[in-house]
């Protein structure tokens, strides 16, 4: 079913939508052939399993979605509308680039983003898929907003505010980074066959 013209997504918003859809498909394709043992396997107690990589993304989404809601609502209240294409400042572009795989800068995840123990594969994957749908919902809400002037607060560092478009780009880059990390788990020599 096609979207009516007055509800069509702007090109930049639609590009983000496509990325979130692709990331959901990539996660499904990565996990589908794995046994539960492979899904939960860790090279060492300090290394994350595929399950933990994906659940970390769930924890990040759970913290980030309310920040998106606040940023979108504030932009609507302020009437920050724009058509794009949008040009982001160099520091915002650098931030997104640091999140893309392979990691150039390694950081420990803040405690609030650490994956909880002992969640099942079904729970983790259902949550991941649901969060992708919620990100797309936020994109629809942001459709038509000026993605540079609208701001979103970082859930990790509350005093950092970034352009809304940078916030969406950071989420997609962060997801690509941890899917890349999950694929690396599978390449370990000791990975169960």
Coordinates of N, CA and C in Angstrom, one line a residue:
X1 N 0.8 -1.2 0.0 CA 0.0 0.0 0.0 C 0.9 1.2 0.0
X2 N 0.6 2.2 -0.9 CA 1.5 3.3 -1.0 C 1.1 4.4 0.0
X3 N 2.0 5.2 0.4 CA 1.7 6.3 1.4 C 1.2 7.5 0.6
X4 N 0.1 8.2 1.1 CA -0.4 9.4 0.4 C 0.7 10.4 0.4
X5 N 0.7 11.2 -0.7 CA 1.8 12.2 -0.9 C 2.0 13.1 0.3
X6 N 0.9 13.5 0.9 CA 1.1 14.5 2.1 C 1.7 13.8 3.3
X7 N 1.8 12.5 3.3 CA 2.4 11.7 4.4 C 3.8 11.1 4.0
X8 N 4.2 11.4 2.8 CA 5.5 10.9 2.3 C 6.6 11.3 3.2
X9 N 7.6 10.5 3.4 CA 8.7 10.8 4.2 C 9.7 11.6 3.4
X10 N 10.4 12.6 4.0 CA 11.4 13.4 3.3 C 12.5 12.4 3.0
X11 N 13.3 12.7 2.0 CA 14.4 11.8 1.6 C 15.4 11.4 2.7
X12 N 15.7 12.4 3.6 CA 16.7 12.1 4.7 C 16.0 11.1 5.7
X13 N 14.8 11.4 6.0 CA 14.0 10.6 7.0 C 13.9 9.2 6.4
X14 N 13.5 9.1 5.1 CA 13.3 7.8 4.5 C 14.6 7.0 4.4
X15 N 15.8 7.7 4.3 CA 17.1 7.0 4.3 C 17.3 6.4 5.6
X16 N 17.0 7.1 6.7 CA 17.1 6.6 8.1 C 16.2 5.4 8.2
X17 N 15.0 5.5 7.8 CA 14.0 4.4 7.9 C 14.6 3.1 7.2
X18 N 15.1 3.3 6.0 CA 15.7 2.2 5.3 C 16.8 1.5 6.1
X19 N 17.6 2.4 6.8 CA 18.7 1.8 7.5 C 18.2 1.0 8.7
X20 N 17.2 1.5 9.4 CA 16.7 0.8 10.6 C 16.1 -0.5 10.1
X21 N 15.4 -0.5 9.0 CA 14.8 -1.7 8.4 C 15.9 -2.7 8.1
X22 N 16.9 -2.2 7.4 CA 18.0 -3.1 7.1 C 18.8 -3.7 8.3
X23 N 18.9 -2.9 9.3 CA 19.6 -3.4 10.5 C 18.7 -4.5 11.2
X24 N 17.4 -4.3 11.2 CA 16.6 -5.4 11.7 C 16.7 -6.7 10.9
X25 N 16.8 -6.5 9.6 CA 16.9 -7.7 8.7 C 18.3 -8.3 8.9
X26 N 19.3 -7.5 9.1 CA 20.7 -8.0 9.3 C 20.8 -8.8 10.6
X27 N 20.2 -8.3 11.6 CA 20.2 -8.9 12.9 C 19.5 -10.3 12.8
X28 N 18.4 -10.3 12.2 CA 17.6 -11.6 12.0 C 18.5 -12.6 11.2
X29 N 19.1 -12.1 10.1 CA 19.9 -13.0 9.3 C 21.1 -13.5 10.1
X30 N 21.7 -12.7 10.9 CA 22.9 -13.1 11.7 C 22.5 -14.2 12.7
X31 N 21.3 -14.0 13.4 CA 21.0 -14.9 14.5 C 20.2 -16.1 14.0
X32 N 19.5 -16.1 12.9 CA 18.7 -17.2 12.5 C 19.4 -18.6 12.5
X33 N 20.6 -18.7 11.9 CA 21.2 -20.0 11.8 C 21.9 -20.5 13.1
X34 N 21.9 -19.6 14.1 CA 22.7 -20.0 15.4 C 21.9 -20.8 16.3
X35 N 22.6 -21.7 17.0 CA 22.0 -22.4 18.1 C 21.9 -21.5 19.3
X36 N 21.2 -21.9 20.3 CA 21.2 -21.1 21.6 C 22.5 -21.0 22.2
X37 N 23.3 -22.1 22.1 CA 24.6 -22.1 22.6 C 25.5 -21.1 21.9
X38 N 25.5 -21.1 20.6 CA 26.3 -20.2 19.8 C 25.8 -18.7 20.1
X39 N 24.5 -18.5 20.2 CA 24.0 -17.2 20.5 C 24.6 -16.6 21.8
X40 N 24.7 -17.4 22.8 CA 25.1 -17.0 24.2 C 26.6 -17.2 24.4
X41 N 27.4 -17.8 23.5 CA 28.8 -18.1 23.7 C 29.6 -16.8 23.8
X42 N 30.6 -16.9 24.8 CA 31.5 -15.8 25.0 C 32.9 -16.4 24.9
X43 N 33.8 -15.6 24.2 CA 35.2 -16.0 24.1 C 35.9 -16.0 25.5
X44 N 35.5 -15.0 26.3 CA 36.0 -14.9 27.7 C 35.0 -14.2 28.5
X45 N 35.1 -14.2 29.8 CA 34.1 -13.5 30.7 C 34.0 -12.0 30.4
X46 N 35.1 -11.4 29.9 CA 35.1 -10.0 29.6 C 34.6 -9.7 28.2
X47 N 34.5 -10.7 27.3 CA 34.0 -10.4 25.9 C 32.5 -10.7 25.9
X48 N 31.9 -9.9 25.1 CA 30.4 -10.0 24.9 C 30.1 -11.1 23.9
X49 N 29.0 -11.8 24.2 CA 28.4 -12.8 23.3 C 27.6 -12.0 22.2
X50 N 27.1 -12.8 21.2 CA 26.2 -12.2 20.3 C 25.0 -11.7 21.0
X51 N 24.5 -12.5 21.9 CA 23.3 -12.1 22.7 C 23.5 -10.8 23.4
X52 N 24.7 -10.6 24.0 CA 25.0 -9.4 24.8 C 25.2 -8.2 23.8
X53 N 25.7 -8.4 22.7 CA 25.8 -7.3 21.7 C 24.5 -6.8 21.3
X54 N 23.5 -7.7 21.0 CA 22.2 -7.3 20.7 C 21.4 -6.7 21.8
X55 N 21.6 -7.3 23.0 CA 20.9 -6.8 24.2 C 21.4 -5.4 24.6
X56 N 22.7 -5.1 24.4 CA 23.2 -3.8 24.6 C 22.5 -2.8 23.7
X57 N 22.3 -3.2 22.5 CA 21.5 -2.3 21.6 C 20.1 -2.1 22.1
X58 N 19.5 -3.1 22.7 CA 18.2 -2.9 23.3 C 18.2 -1.9 24.4
X59 N 19.2 -2.1 25.3 CA 19.4 -1.2 26.4 C 19.6 0.3 26.0
X60 N 20.4 0.4 24.9 CA 20.6 1.8 24.4 C 19.3 2.4 23.8
X61 N 18.6 1.6 23.1 CA 17.3 2.0 22.5 C 16.4 2.4 23.6
X62 N 16.3 1.6 24.7 CA 15.3 1.9 25.7 C 15.7 3.3 26.4
X63 N 16.9 3.6 26.5 CA 17.3 4.9 27.1 C 17.2 6.0 26.1
X64 N 17.4 5.7 24.8 CA 17.5 6.8 23.8 C 16.1 7.2 23.3
X65 N 15.1 6.3 23.2 CA 13.8 6.7 22.7 C 13.2 7.8 23.5
X66 N 13.2 7.8 24.8 CA 12.6 9.0 25.5 C 13.3 10.3 25.2
X67 N 14.6 10.2 25.0 CA 15.4 11.5 24.6 C 14.9 11.9 23.2
X68 N 14.7 11.0 22.3 CA 14.1 11.4 21.0 C 12.7 12.0 21.1
X69 N 11.9 11.4 22.0 CA 10.6 11.9 22.2 C 10.6 13.4 22.7
X70 N 11.5 13.7 23.6 CA 11.7 15.0 24.1 C 12.1 16.0 23.0
X71 N 13.1 15.5 22.3 CA 13.7 16.4 21.2 C 12.6 16.7 20.1
X72 N 11.9 15.7 19.7 CA 10.9 15.9 18.7 C 9.8 16.8 19.2
X73 N 9.3 16.5 20.4 CA 8.2 17.4 21.0 C 8.7 18.8 21.1
X74 N 9.9 19.0 21.6 CA 10.4 20.4 21.7 C 10.5 21.1 20.4
X75 N 10.9 20.4 19.3 CA 11.1 21.0 18.0 C 9.7 21.3 17.4
X76 N 8.7 20.5 17.7 CA 7.3 20.8 17.2 C 6.8 22.0 17.9
X77 N 7.0 22.1 19.3 CA 6.5 23.2 20.0 C 7.2 24.5 19.5
X78 N 8.4 24.4 19.2 CA 9.2 25.6 18.7 C 9.0 25.9 17.2
X79 N 8.3 25.0 16.5 CA 8.0 25.2 15.1 C 9.3 25.1 14.3
X80 N 10.2 24.2 14.6 CA 11.5 24.0 13.9 C 11.3 23.1 12.7
X81 N 10.7 23.6 11.7 CA 10.4 22.8 10.5 C 11.4 23.2 9.4
X82 N 11.8 22.2 8.6 CA 12.7 22.5 7.5 C 12.6 21.4 6.5
X83 N 13.1 21.7 5.2 CA 12.9 20.7 4.2 C 14.2 19.9 3.9
X84 N 15.3 20.4 4.2 CA 16.6 19.7 3.9 C 16.9 19.8 2.5
X85 N 18.0 19.2 2.0 CA 18.9 18.4 2.8 C 19.6 19.2 3.8
X86 N 20.0 18.6 4.9 CA 20.6 19.2 6.0 C 22.1 19.0 6.1
X87 N 22.9 20.1 6.4 CA 24.3 20.0 6.6 C 24.7 20.1 8.1
X88 N 25.4 19.0 8.5 CA 25.7 18.9 10.0 C 27.1 19.5 10.2
X89 N 27.3 20.0 11.4 CA 28.6 20.6 11.7 C 29.6 19.4 11.8
X90 N 30.9 19.8 11.7 CA 32.0 18.8 11.6 C 32.0 17.9 12.8
X91 N 31.8 18.5 14.0 CA 31.9 17.7 15.3 C 30.8 16.6 15.3
X92 N 29.6 16.9 14.8 CA 28.5 15.9 14.8 C 28.9 14.8 13.8
X93 N 29.4 15.2 12.6 CA 29.8 14.2 11.7 C 30.9 13.3 12.2
X94 N 31.9 13.9 12.9 CA 33.0 13.1 13.5 C 32.4 12.1 14.6
X95 N 31.5 12.6 15.4 CA 30.9 11.7 16.4 C 30.3 10.5 15.8
X96 N 29.5 10.7 14.7 CA 28.9 9.5 14.0 C 29.9 8.6 13.5
X97 N 30.9 9.2 12.9 CA 32.0 8.4 12.3 C 32.7 7.5 13.3
X98 N 32.9 8.0 14.5 CA 33.5 7.2 15.6 C 32.7 6.0 16.0
X99 N 31.4 6.0 15.7 CA 30.5 4.9 16.1 C 30.5 3.8 15.0
X100 N 30.9 4.2 13.8 CA 30.8 3.2 12.7 C 31.8 2.1 12.9
X101 N 31.5 0.9 12.4 CA 32.5 -0.2 12.4 C 33.5 0.0 11.3
X102 N 34.7 -0.6 11.5 CA 35.2 -1.1 12.7 C 35.6 0.0 13.7
X103 N 35.5 -0.3 15.0 CA 35.8 0.7 16.0 C 37.2 1.3 15.8
X104 N 37.3 2.6 15.8 CA 38.5 3.3 15.8 C 38.9 3.7 17.3
X105 N 37.8 3.9 18.1 CA 38.0 4.3 19.4 C 37.1 3.3 20.3
X106 N 37.8 2.6 21.2 CA 37.0 1.7 22.0 C 36.7 2.3 23.4
X107 N 35.4 2.2 23.8 CA 35.0 2.7 25.0 C 34.2 1.7 25.8
X108 N 34.3 1.8 27.1 CA 33.4 0.9 27.9 C 32.0 1.4 27.9
X109 N 31.1 0.5 27.8 CA 29.7 0.9 27.8 C 29.3 1.4 29.2
X110 N 28.6 2.6 29.3 CA 28.1 3.0 30.6 C 27.3 1.9 31.3
X111 N 27.3 1.9 32.6 CA 26.5 0.8 33.3 C 25.1 0.7 32.9
X112 N 24.4 1.8 32.6 CA 23.0 1.8 32.2 C 22.8 1.1 30.9
X113 N 23.8 1.0 30.1 CA 23.7 0.3 28.8 C 24.2 -1.1 28.8
X114 N 24.6 -1.6 29.9 CA 25.1 -3.0 30.0 C 23.9 -4.0 29.8
X115 N 24.1 -5.0 29.1 CA 23.0 -6.0 28.9 C 22.7 -6.7 30.2
X116 N 21.5 -6.9 30.4 CA 21.1 -7.7 31.7 C 21.5 -9.2 31.5
X117 N 21.7 -9.9 32.6 CA 22.0 -11.3 32.5 C 20.8 -12.2 32.2
X118 N 21.1 -13.3 31.5 CA 20.1 -14.4 31.4 C 18.8 -14.0 30.7
X119 N 18.8 -13.3 29.7 CA 17.6 -13.1 28.9 C 17.6 -14.1 27.7
X120 N 16.5 -14.6 27.4 CA 16.4 -15.6 26.3 C 16.6 -15.0 24.9
X121 N 17.0 -15.8 24.0 CA 17.1 -15.4 22.6 C 15.8 -14.8 22.1
X122 N 14.7 -15.4 22.4 CA 13.4 -14.9 22.0 C 13.1 -13.5 22.5
X123 N 13.4 -13.3 23.8 CA 13.2 -12.0 24.4 C 14.1 -10.9 23.8
X124 N 15.4 -11.3 23.6 CA 16.3 -10.3 23.0 C 15.9 -9.9 21.6
X125 N 15.6 -10.9 20.8 CA 15.3 -10.6 19.4 C 13.9 -9.9 19.2
X126 N 13.0 -10.3 20.0 CA 11.7 -9.6 20.0 C 11.8 -8.1 20.4
X127 N 12.6 -7.9 21.4 CA 12.9 -6.5 21.8 C 13.6 -5.7 20.8
X128 N 14.6 -6.4 20.1 CA 15.4 -5.7 19.1 C 14.5 -5.2 18.0
X129 N 13.6 -6.2 17.5 CA 12.7 -5.9 16.4 C 11.7 -4.8 16.8
X130 N 11.2 -4.8 18.0 CA 10.3 -3.8 18.5 C 10.9 -2.5 18.6
X131 N 12.2 -2.4 19.0 CA 12.8 -1.1 19.1 C 13.1 -0.5 17.7
X132 N 13.4 -1.4 16.7 CA 13.5 -0.9 15.3 C 12.2 -0.2 14.9
X133 N 11.1 -0.9 15.2 CA 9.8 -0.3 14.8 C 9.6 1.0 15.5
X134 N 10.0 1.1 16.8 CA 9.8 2.4 17.5 C 10.7 3.5 17.0
X135 N 11.9 3.1 16.5 CA 12.8 4.1 15.9 C 12.1 4.7 14.6
X136 N 11.5 3.8 13.8 CA 10.8 4.2 12.6 C 9.6 5.1 12.9
X137 N 8.9 4.8 14.0 CA 7.8 5.6 14.5 C 8.3 7.0 14.8
X138 N 9.5 7.1 15.5 CA 10.1 8.4 15.8 C 10.5 9.2 14.5
X139 N 10.9 8.4 13.5 CA 11.3 9.1 12.3 C 10.0 9.7 11.6
X140 N 8.9 9.0 11.7 CA 7.7 9.5 11.1 C 7.2 10.8 11.9
X141 N 7.4 10.8 13.2 CA 7.1 12.0 14.0 C 8.0 13.1 13.7
X142 N 9.3 12.8 13.3 CA 10.2 13.9 13.0 C 10.2 14.3 11.6
X143 N 9.4 13.7 10.8 CA 9.2 14.0 9.3 C 8.8 15.5 9.2
X144 N 9.6 16.2 8.4 CA 9.3 17.7 8.2 C 10.0 18.6 9.2
X145 N 10.6 18.1 10.2 CA 11.3 18.9 11.2 C 12.7 19.3 10.6
X146 N 13.2 20.4 11.0 CA 14.6 20.8 10.7 C 15.5 19.9 11.5
X147 N 16.2 18.9 10.9 CA 17.0 17.9 11.6 C 18.3 18.5 12.2
X148 N 18.6 19.7 11.8 CA 19.8 20.4 12.4 C 19.4 21.2 13.6
X149 N 18.4 22.1 13.4 CA 18.0 23.0 14.5 C 17.3 22.2 15.6
X150 N 16.6 21.2 15.3 CA 16.0 20.3 16.4 C 17.1 19.6 17.1
X151 N 17.0 19.5 18.4 CA 18.1 18.9 19.2 C 17.6 17.7 20.0
X152 N 18.5 16.8 20.3 CA 18.2 15.7 21.1 C 19.3 15.6 22.2
X153 N 18.9 15.3 23.4 CA 19.9 15.1 24.5 C 20.5 13.7 24.5
X154 N 21.7 13.6 24.7 CA 22.4 12.3 24.9 C 21.9 11.6 26.1
X155 N 21.5 10.4 26.1 CA 21.1 9.7 27.3 C 22.3 9.3 28.1
X156 N 23.5 9.2 27.5 CA 24.7 8.8 28.2 C 25.3 10.0 28.9
X157 N 25.3 11.2 28.3 CA 25.9 12.4 28.9 C 24.9 13.5 28.7
X158 N 24.1 13.8 29.8 CA 22.9 14.6 29.7 C 23.2 16.1 29.3
X159 N 24.4 16.6 29.4 CA 24.7 17.9 29.0 C 25.0 18.1 27.5
X160 N 25.1 16.9 26.8 CA 25.4 17.0 25.4 C 24.0 16.9 24.7
X161 N 23.9 18.0 23.8 CA 22.7 18.0 22.9 C 23.3 18.0 21.5
X162 N 22.6 17.2 20.6 CA 23.1 17.1 19.3 C 21.9 17.4 18.3
X163 N 22.2 17.7 17.1 CA 21.1 17.8 16.1 C 20.3 16.5 16.0
X164 N 19.0 16.6 15.8 CA 18.2 15.4 15.8 C 18.6 14.4 14.7
X165 N 19.0 14.9 13.5 CA 19.5 14.1 12.5 C 20.8 13.3 12.9
X166 N 21.6 14.0 13.6 CA 22.9 13.3 14.1 C 22.5 12.2 15.1
X167 N 21.4 12.5 15.9 CA 21.0 11.5 16.8 C 20.5 10.2 16.1
X168 N 19.7 10.4 15.0 CA 19.3 9.2 14.3 C 20.5 8.5 13.6
X169 N 21.4 9.3 13.1 CA 22.6 8.7 12.4 C 23.5 8.0 13.5
X170 N 23.6 8.5 14.7 CA 24.4 7.9 15.7 C 23.8 6.5 16.1
X171 N 22.5 6.5 16.1 CA 21.8 5.2 16.5 C 22.1 4.1 15.4
X172 N 22.0 4.5 14.1 CA 22.2 3.5 13.1 C 23.7 3.1 13.1
X173 N 24.6 4.0 13.2 CA 26.0 3.7 13.2 C 26.3 2.8 14.4
X174 N 25.8 3.1 15.6 CA 26.0 2.3 16.8 C 25.5 0.9 16.6
X175 N 24.4 0.7 16.0 CA 23.8 -0.6 15.7 C 24.7 -1.4 14.7
X176 N 25.2 -0.7 13.7 CA 26.1 -1.3 12.7 C 27.4 -1.8 13.4
X177 N 27.9 -1.0 14.3 CA 29.1 -1.3 15.1 C 28.9 -2.6 15.9
X178 N 27.8 -2.7 16.6 CA 27.6 -3.9 17.4 C 27.2 -5.1 16.7
X179 N 26.6 -5.0 15.5 CA 26.3 -6.1 14.6 C 27.7 -6.6 14.1
X180 N 28.5 -5.7 13.7 CA 29.9 -6.0 13.3 C 30.6 -6.8 14.4
X181 N 30.5 -6.3 15.7 CA 31.1 -7.0 16.8 C 30.5 -8.4 17.0
X182 N 29.2 -8.5 16.8 CA 28.6 -9.9 16.9 C 29.1 -10.8 15.8
X183 N 29.3 -10.3 14.6 CA 29.9 -11.2 13.6 C 31.3 -11.6 13.9
X184 N 32.0 -10.7 14.6 CA 33.4 -11.1 15.0 C 33.4 -12.2 16.0
X185 N 32.4 -12.3 16.8 CA 32.3 -13.4 17.8 C 32.3 -14.7 17.0
X186 N 31.6 -14.7 15.9 CA 31.4 -15.9 15.2 C 32.7 -16.3 14.5
X187 N 33.6 -15.4 14.3 CA 34.9 -15.7 13.6 C 36.0 -16.2 14.6
X188 N 35.7 -16.3 15.8 CA 36.7 -16.7 16.8 C 36.9 -18.2 16.6
X189 N 38.2 -18.7 16.7 CA 38.5 -20.1 16.5 C 37.8 -21.0 17.4
X190 N 37.5 -20.6 18.6 CA 36.9 -21.4 19.6 C 35.3 -21.4 19.5
X191 N 34.8 -20.6 18.6 CA 33.3 -20.5 18.4 C 32.8 -21.9 18.2
X192 N 31.7 -22.3 19.0 CA 31.2 -23.6 18.9 C 30.6 -23.9 17.5
X193 N 30.9 -25.1 17.0 CA 30.4 -25.5 15.6 C 29.1 -26.1 15.6

